[in-house]
mmCIF file of C-alpha atoms and ligand atoms in Angstrom:
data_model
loop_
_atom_site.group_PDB
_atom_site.id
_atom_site.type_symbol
_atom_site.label_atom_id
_atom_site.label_comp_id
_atom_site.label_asym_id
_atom_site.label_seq_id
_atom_site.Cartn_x
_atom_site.Cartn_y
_atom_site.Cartn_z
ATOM 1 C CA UNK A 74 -23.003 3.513 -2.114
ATOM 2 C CA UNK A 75 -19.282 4.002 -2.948
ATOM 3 C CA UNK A 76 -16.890 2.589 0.211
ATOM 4 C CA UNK A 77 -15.216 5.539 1.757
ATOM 5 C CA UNK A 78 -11.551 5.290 1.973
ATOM 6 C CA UNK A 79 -8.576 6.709 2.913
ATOM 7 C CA UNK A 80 -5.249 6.236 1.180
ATOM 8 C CA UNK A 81 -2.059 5.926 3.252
ATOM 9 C CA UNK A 82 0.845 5.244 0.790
ATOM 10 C CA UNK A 83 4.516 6.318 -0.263
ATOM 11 C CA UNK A 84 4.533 6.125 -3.894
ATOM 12 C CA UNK A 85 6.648 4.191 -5.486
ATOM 13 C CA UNK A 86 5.362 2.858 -8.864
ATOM 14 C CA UNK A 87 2.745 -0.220 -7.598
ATOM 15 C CA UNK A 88 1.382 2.575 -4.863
ATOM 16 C CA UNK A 89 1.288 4.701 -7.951
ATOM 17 C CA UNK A 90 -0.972 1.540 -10.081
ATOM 18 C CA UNK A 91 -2.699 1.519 -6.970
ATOM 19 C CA UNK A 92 -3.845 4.992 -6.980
ATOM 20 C CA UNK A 93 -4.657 4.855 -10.338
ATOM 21 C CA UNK A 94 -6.764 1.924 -9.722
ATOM 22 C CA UNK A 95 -8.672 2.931 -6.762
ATOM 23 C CA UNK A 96 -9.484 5.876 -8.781
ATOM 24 C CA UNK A 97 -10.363 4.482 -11.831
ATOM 25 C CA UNK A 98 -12.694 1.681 -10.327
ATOM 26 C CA UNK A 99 -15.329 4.479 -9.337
ATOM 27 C CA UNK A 100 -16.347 2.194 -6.056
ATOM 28 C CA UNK A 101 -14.465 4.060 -3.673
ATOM 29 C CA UNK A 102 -15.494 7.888 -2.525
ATOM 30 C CA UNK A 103 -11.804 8.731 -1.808
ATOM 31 C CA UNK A 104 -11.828 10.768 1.109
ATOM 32 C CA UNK A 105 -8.257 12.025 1.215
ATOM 33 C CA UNK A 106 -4.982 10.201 -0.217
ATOM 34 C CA UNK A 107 -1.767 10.657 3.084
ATOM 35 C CA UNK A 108 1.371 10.352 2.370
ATOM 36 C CA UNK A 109 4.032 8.842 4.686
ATOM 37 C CA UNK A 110 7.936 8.543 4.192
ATOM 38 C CA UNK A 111 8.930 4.693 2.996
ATOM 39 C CA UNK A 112 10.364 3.942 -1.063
ATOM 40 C CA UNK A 113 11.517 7.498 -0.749
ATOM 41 C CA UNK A 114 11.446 10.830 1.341
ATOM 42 C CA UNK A 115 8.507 12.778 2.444
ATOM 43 C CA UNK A 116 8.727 15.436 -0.205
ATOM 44 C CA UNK A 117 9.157 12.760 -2.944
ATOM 45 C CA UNK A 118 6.399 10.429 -1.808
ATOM 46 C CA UNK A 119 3.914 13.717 -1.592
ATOM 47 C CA UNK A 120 5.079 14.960 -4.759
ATOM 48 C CA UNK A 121 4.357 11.853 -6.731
ATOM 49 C CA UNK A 122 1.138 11.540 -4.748
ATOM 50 C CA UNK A 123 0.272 14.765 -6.310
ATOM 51 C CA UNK A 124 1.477 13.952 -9.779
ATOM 52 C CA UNK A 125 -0.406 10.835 -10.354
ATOM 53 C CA UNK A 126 -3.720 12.576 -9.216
ATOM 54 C CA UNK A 127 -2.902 15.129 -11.818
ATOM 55 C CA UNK A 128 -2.529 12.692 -14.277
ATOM 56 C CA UNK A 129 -5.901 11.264 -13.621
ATOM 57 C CA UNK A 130 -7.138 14.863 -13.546
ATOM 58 C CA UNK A 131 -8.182 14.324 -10.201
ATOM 59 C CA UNK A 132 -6.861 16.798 -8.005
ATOM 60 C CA UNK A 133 -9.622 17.512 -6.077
ATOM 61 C CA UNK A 134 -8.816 14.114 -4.027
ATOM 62 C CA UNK A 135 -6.931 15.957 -0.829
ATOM 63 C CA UNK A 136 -3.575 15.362 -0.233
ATOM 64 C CA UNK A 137 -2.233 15.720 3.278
ATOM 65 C CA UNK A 138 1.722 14.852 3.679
ATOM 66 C CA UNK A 139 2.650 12.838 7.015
ATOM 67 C CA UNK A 140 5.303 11.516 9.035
ATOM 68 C CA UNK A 141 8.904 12.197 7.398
ATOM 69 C CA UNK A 142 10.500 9.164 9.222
ATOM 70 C CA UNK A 143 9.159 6.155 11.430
ATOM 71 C CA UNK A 144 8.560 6.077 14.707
ATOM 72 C CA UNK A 145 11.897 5.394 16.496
ATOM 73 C CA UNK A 146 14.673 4.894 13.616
ATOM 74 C CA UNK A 147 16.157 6.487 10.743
ATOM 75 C CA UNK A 148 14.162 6.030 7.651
ATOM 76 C CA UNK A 149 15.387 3.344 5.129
ATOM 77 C CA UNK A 150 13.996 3.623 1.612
ATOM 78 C CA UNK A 151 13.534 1.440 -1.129
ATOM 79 C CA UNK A 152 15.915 0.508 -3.947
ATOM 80 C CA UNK A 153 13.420 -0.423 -6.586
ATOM 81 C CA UNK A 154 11.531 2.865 -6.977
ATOM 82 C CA UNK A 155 14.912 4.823 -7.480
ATOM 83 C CA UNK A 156 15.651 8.187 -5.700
ATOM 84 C CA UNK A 157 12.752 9.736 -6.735
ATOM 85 C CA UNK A 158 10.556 7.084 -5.765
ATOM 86 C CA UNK A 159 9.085 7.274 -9.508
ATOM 87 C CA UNK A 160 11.869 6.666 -11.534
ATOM 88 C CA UNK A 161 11.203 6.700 -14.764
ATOM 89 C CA UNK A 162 9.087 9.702 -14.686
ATOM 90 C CA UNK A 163 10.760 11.090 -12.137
ATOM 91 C CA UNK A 164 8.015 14.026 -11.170
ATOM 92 C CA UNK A 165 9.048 17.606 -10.461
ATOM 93 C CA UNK A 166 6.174 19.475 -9.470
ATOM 94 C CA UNK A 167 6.141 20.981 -6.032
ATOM 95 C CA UNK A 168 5.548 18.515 -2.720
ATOM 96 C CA UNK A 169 3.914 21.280 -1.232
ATOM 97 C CA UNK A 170 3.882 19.198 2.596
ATOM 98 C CA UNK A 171 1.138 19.881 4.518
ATOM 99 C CA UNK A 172 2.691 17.608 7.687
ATOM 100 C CA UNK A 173 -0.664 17.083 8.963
ATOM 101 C CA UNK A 174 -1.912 13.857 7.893
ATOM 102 C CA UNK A 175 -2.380 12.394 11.243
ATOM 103 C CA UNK A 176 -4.882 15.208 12.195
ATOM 104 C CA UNK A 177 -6.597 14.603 8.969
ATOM 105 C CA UNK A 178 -6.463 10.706 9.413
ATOM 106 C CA UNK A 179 -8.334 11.811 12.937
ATOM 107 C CA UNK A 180 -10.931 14.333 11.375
ATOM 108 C CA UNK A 181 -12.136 12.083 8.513
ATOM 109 C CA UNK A 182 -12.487 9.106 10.756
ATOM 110 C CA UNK A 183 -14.356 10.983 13.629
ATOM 111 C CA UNK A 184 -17.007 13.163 11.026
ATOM 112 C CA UNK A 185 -17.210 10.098 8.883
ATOM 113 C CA UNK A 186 -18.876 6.581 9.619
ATOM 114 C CA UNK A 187 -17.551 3.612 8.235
ATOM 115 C CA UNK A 188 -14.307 4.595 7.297
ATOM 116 C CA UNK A 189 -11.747 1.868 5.698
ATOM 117 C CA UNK A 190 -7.953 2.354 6.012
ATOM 118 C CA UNK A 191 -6.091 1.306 3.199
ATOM 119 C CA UNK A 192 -2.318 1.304 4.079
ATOM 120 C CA UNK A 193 -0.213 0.455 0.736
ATOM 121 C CA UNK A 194 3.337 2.230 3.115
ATOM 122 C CA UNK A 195 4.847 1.563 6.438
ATOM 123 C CA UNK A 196 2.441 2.427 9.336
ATOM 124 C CA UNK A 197 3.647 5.465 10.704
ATOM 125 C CA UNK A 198 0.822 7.946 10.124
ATOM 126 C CA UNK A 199 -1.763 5.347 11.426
ATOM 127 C CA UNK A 200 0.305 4.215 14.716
ATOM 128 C CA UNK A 201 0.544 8.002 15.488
ATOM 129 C CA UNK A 202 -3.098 8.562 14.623
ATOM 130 C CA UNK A 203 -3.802 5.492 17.191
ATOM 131 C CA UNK A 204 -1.389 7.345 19.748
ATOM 132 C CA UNK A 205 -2.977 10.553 19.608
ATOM 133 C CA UNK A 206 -6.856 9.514 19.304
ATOM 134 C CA UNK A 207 -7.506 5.869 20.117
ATOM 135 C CA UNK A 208 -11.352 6.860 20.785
ATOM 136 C CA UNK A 209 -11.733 8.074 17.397
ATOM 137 C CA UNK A 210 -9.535 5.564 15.448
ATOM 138 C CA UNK A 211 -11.785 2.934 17.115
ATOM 139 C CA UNK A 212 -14.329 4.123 14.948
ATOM 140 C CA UNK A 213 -12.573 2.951 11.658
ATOM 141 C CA UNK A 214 -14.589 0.050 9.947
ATOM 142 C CA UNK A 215 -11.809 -2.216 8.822
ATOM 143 C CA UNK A 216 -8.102 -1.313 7.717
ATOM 144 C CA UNK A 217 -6.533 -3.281 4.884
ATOM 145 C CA UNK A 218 -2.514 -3.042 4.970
ATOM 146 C CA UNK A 219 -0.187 -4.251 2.602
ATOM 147 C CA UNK A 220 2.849 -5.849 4.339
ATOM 148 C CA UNK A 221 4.433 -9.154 5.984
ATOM 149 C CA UNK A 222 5.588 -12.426 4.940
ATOM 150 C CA UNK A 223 4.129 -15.125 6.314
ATOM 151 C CA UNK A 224 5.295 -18.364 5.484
ATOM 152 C CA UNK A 225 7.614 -16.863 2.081
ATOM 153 C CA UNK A 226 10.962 -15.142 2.680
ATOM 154 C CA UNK A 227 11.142 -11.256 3.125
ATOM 155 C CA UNK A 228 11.797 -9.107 0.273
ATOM 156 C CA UNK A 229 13.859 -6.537 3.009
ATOM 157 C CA UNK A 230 15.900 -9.349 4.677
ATOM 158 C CA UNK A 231 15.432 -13.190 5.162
ATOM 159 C CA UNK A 232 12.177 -12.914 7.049
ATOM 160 C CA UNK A 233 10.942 -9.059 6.772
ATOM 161 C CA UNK A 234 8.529 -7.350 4.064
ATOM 162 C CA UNK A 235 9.601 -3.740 3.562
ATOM 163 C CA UNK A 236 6.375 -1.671 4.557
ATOM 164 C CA UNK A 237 6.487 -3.657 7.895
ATOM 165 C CA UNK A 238 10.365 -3.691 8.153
ATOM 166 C CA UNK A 239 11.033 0.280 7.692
ATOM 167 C CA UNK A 240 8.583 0.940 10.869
ATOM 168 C CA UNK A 241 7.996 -2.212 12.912
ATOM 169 C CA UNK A 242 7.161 -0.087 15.993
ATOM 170 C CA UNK A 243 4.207 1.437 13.943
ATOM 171 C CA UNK A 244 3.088 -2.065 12.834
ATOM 172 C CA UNK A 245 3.028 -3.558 16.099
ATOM 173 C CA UNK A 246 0.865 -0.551 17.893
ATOM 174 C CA UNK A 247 -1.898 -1.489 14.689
ATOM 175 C CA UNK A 248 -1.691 -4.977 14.874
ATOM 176 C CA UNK A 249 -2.590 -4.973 19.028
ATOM 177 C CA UNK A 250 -5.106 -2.007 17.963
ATOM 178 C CA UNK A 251 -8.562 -3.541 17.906
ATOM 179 C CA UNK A 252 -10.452 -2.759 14.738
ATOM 180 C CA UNK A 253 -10.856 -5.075 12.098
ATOM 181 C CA UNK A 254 -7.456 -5.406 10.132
ATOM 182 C CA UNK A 255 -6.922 -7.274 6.798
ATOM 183 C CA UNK A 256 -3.124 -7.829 5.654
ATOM 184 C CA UNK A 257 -1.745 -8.704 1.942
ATOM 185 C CA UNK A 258 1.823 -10.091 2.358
ATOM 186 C CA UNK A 259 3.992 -11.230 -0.047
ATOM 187 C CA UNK A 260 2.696 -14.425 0.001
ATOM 188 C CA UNK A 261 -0.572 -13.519 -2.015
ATOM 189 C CA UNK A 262 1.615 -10.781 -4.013
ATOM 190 C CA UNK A 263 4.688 -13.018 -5.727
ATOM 191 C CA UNK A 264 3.180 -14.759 -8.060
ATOM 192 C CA UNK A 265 0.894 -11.884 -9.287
ATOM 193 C CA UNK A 266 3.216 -10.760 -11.994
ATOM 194 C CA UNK A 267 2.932 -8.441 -14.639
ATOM 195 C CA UNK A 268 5.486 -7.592 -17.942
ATOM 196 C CA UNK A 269 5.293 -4.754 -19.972
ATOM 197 C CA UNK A 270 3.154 -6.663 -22.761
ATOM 198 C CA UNK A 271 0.159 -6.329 -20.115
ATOM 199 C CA UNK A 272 0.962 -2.329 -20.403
ATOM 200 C CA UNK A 273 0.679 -2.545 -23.791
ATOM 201 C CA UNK A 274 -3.226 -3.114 -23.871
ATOM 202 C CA UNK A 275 -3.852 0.347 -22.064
ATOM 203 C CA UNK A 276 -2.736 1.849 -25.775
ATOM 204 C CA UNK A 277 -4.783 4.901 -26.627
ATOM 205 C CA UNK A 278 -5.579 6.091 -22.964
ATOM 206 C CA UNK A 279 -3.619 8.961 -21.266
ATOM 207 C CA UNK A 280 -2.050 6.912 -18.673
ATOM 208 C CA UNK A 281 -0.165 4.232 -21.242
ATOM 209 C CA UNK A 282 2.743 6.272 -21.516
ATOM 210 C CA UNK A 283 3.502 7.146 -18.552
ATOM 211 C CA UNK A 284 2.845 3.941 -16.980
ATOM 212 C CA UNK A 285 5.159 2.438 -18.894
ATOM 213 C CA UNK A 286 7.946 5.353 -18.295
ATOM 214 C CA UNK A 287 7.626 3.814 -15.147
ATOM 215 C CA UNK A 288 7.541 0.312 -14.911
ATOM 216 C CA UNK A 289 10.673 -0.466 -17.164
ATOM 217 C CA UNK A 290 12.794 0.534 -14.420
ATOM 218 C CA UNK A 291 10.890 -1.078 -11.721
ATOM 219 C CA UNK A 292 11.116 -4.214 -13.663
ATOM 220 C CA UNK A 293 14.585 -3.607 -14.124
ATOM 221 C CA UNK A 294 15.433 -2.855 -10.292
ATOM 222 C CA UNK A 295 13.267 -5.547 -9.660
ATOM 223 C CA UNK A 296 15.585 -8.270 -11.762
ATOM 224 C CA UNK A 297 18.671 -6.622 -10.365
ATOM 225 C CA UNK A 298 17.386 -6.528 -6.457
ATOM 226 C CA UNK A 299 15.367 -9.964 -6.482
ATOM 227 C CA UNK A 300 15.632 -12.054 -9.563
ATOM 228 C CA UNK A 301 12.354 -11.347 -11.127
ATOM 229 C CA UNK A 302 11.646 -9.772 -14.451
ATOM 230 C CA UNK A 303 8.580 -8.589 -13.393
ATOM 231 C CA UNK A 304 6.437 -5.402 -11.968
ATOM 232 C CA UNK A 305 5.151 -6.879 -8.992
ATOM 233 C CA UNK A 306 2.097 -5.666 -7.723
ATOM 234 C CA UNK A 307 1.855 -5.315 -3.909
ATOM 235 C CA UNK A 308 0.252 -2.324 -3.835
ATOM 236 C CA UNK A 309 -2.866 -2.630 -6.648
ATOM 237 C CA UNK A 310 -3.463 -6.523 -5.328
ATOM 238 C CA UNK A 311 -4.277 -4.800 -1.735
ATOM 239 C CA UNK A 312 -6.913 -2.244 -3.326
ATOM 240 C CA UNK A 313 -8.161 -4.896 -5.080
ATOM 241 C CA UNK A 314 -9.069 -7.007 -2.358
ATOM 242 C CA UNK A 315 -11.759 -4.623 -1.530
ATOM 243 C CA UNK A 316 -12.768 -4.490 -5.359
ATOM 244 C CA UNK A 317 -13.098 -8.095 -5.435
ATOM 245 C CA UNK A 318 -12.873 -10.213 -2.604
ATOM 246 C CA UNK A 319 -14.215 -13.352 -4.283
ATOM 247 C CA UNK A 320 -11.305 -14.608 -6.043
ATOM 248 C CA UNK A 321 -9.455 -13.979 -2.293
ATOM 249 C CA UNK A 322 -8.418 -16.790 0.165
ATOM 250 C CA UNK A 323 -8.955 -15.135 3.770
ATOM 251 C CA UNK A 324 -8.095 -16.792 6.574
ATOM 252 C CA UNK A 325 -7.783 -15.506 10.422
ATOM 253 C CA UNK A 326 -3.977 -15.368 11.762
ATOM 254 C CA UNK A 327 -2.387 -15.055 14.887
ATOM 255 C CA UNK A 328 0.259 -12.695 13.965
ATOM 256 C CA UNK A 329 2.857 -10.383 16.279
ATOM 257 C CA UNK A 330 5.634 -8.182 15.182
ATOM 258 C CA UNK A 331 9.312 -8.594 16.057
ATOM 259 C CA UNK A 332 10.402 -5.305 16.861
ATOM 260 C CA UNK A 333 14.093 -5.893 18.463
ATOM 261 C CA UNK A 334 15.689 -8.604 16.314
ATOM 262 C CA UNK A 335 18.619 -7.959 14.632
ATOM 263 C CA UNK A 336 18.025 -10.307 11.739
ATOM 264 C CA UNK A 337 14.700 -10.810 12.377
ATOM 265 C CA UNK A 338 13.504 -6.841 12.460
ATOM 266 C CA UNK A 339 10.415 -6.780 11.436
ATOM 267 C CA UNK A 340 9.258 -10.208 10.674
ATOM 268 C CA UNK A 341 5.460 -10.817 11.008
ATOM 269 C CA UNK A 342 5.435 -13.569 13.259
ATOM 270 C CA UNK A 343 2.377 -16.062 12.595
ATOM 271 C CA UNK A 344 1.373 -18.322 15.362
ATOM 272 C CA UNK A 345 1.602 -21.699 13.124
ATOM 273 C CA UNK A 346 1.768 -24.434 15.903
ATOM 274 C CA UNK A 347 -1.257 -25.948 16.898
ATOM 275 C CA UNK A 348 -1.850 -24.451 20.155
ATOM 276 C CA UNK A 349 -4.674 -22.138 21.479
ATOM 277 C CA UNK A 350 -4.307 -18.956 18.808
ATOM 278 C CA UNK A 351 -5.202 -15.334 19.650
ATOM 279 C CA UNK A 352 -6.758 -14.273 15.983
ATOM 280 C CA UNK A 353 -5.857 -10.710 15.360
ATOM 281 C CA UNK A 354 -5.992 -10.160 11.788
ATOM 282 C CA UNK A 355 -7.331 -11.499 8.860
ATOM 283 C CA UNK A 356 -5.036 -13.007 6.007
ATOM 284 C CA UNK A 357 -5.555 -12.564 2.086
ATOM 285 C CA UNK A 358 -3.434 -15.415 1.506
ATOM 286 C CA UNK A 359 -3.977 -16.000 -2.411
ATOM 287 C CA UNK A 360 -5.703 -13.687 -5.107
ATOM 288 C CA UNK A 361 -6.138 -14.865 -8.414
ATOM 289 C CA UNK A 362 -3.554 -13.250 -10.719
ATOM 290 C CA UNK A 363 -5.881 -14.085 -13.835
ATOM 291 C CA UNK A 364 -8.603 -12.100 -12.499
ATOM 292 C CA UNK A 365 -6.497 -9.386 -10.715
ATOM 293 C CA UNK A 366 -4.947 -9.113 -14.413
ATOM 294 C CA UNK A 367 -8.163 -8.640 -16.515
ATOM 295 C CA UNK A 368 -10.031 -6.269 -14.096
ATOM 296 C CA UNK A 369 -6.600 -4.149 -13.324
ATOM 297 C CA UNK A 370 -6.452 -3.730 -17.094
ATOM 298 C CA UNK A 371 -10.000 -3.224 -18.074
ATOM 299 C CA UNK A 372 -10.627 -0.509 -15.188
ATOM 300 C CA UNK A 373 -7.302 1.428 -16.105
ATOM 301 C CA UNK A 374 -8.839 1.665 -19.490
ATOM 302 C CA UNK A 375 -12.062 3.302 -18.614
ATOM 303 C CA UNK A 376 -12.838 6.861 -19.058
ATOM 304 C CA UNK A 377 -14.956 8.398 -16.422
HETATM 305 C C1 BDR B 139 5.892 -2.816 -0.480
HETATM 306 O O1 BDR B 139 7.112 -2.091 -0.358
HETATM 307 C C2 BDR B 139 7.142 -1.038 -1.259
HETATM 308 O O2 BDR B 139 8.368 -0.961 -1.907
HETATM 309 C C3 BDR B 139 6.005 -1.241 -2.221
HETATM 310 O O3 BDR B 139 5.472 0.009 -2.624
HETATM 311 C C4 BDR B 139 5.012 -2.041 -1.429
HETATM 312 O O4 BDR B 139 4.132 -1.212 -0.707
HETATM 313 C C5 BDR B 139 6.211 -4.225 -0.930
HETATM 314 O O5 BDR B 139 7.035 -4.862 -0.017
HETATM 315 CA CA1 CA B 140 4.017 1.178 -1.135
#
């Protein structure tokens, strides 16, 4: 049986990969793909949402837009995705926002059993979804979020990871919500790395081009923001968990989220000391980039 899902995401060019990859894999029965404000504005992140299902010629996936800032502060968007959140293709059909993704969140969870959240953009849509219906959300079988930095510097300041940075007050309402949570920080994510050579091998499918209209500028930004010429691949490594969790390192964490530091704003705290730990989430502390590579590659290339 394929694992139902939801998609939470702002794409941005890995959420895009990461789309592309859930889709492709043909494990997943994709229940509905929600789209929340993060590398870029509402109306971008929903249109792009929209584009790349068009691409795959799957636009019979719903698409329900959500929350056009976080919870309590302005919204802060990325710098490596460009304005348009896909630069490099920069998409320009219609958004058309639906602003009801935390209903749908709600609806799919309570008439489905056995949902799994997958959350590749800050939390927003899900804390709300926990504020409005904590009954139903504790239905949801697992969620698996990409975001934090546990014991490797932030990529948003010293200590922070964006996704968890942009809306720490969302974060911390699903971190002390109790269903089973998975996280994919940076630390399993930086040494994943991919150059356009790996693009090259998707020649003769419909997706090589644009894919790599894309990801020359994201490794670009990337260089110029963090001194890596690479497309990193936050987003795809955090589907891919759930494709295959064998070449995954999980290990249970006592994690908390700073939500009034200056410096510190959204850090994902780990209890590291050896004292009595409160385990609230599970860790996917290293993936094998080797595997992550060949299987990323081989299922963008299939045809289904
Ligand atoms: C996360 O932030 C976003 O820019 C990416 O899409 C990813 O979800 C990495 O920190
Ligand atoms: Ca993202």
């Amino acid at each position: 049986m394929k694992t139902p899902i939801i998609i939470d995401t702002d794409p941005g060019h890995d959420d895009a990969l990461a789309i592309m990859f859930a889709v492709k894999s043909g494990i997943f029965d994709i229940k509905a793909i929600t789209t929340v404000a993060g590398n870029s504005t509402i109306e971008n992140t929903t249109r792009n949402a929209r584009y790349i299902l068009k691409l795959l010629n799957r636009e019979d996936i719903p698409v329900y837009s959500g929350s056009a800032k976080p919870l309590v502060r302005e919204l802060i968007k990325a710098v490596v995705h460009g304005e348009s959140g896909l630069e490099g293709i920069d998409p320009k059909n219609e958004s058309n926002l639906t602003n009801d993704a935390v209903d749908k969140i709600i609806k799919i969870v309570k008439e489905n059993k056995d949902i799994t959240l997958v959350t590749l953009g800050p939390l927003t849509n899900i804390a709300r979804a926990i504020e409005k219906d904590k009954e139903a959300m504790k239905r949801v079988k697992q969620i698996v979020i990409m975001g934090g930095a546990i014991k490797v510097p932030g990529n948003k300041n010293r200590v922070a990871e964006f996704n968890i940075f942009v809306d720490p007050d969302a974060a911390n309402i699903v971190f002390n919500f109790p269903i089973k949570k998975f996280l994919v920080p940076l630390d399993a994510c930086n040494n994943v790395q991919l150059q356009l050579e790996d693009f090259e091998k998707l020649k003769g499918t419909n997706l090589f081009e644009p894919i790599v209209a894309m990801m020359k500028p994201y490794i670009q930004n990337i260089f110029k923001d963090e001194g890596i010429k690479a497309a990193l691949m936050y987003d795809p490594l955090t589907v891919y968990y759930l494709f295959n969790p064998s070449v995954c390192n999980v290990k249970e964490y006592d994690i908390k989220i700073e939500t009034k530091g200056e410096l510190t704003r959204g850090m994902t705290v780990a209890e590291l000391r050896n004292s009595q730990k409160d385990y609230n989430i599970s860790v996917i502390e290293t993936i094998n980039g080797e595997s992550f590579k060949k299987d990323f590659i081989n299922t963008l290339r299939k045809y289904h």
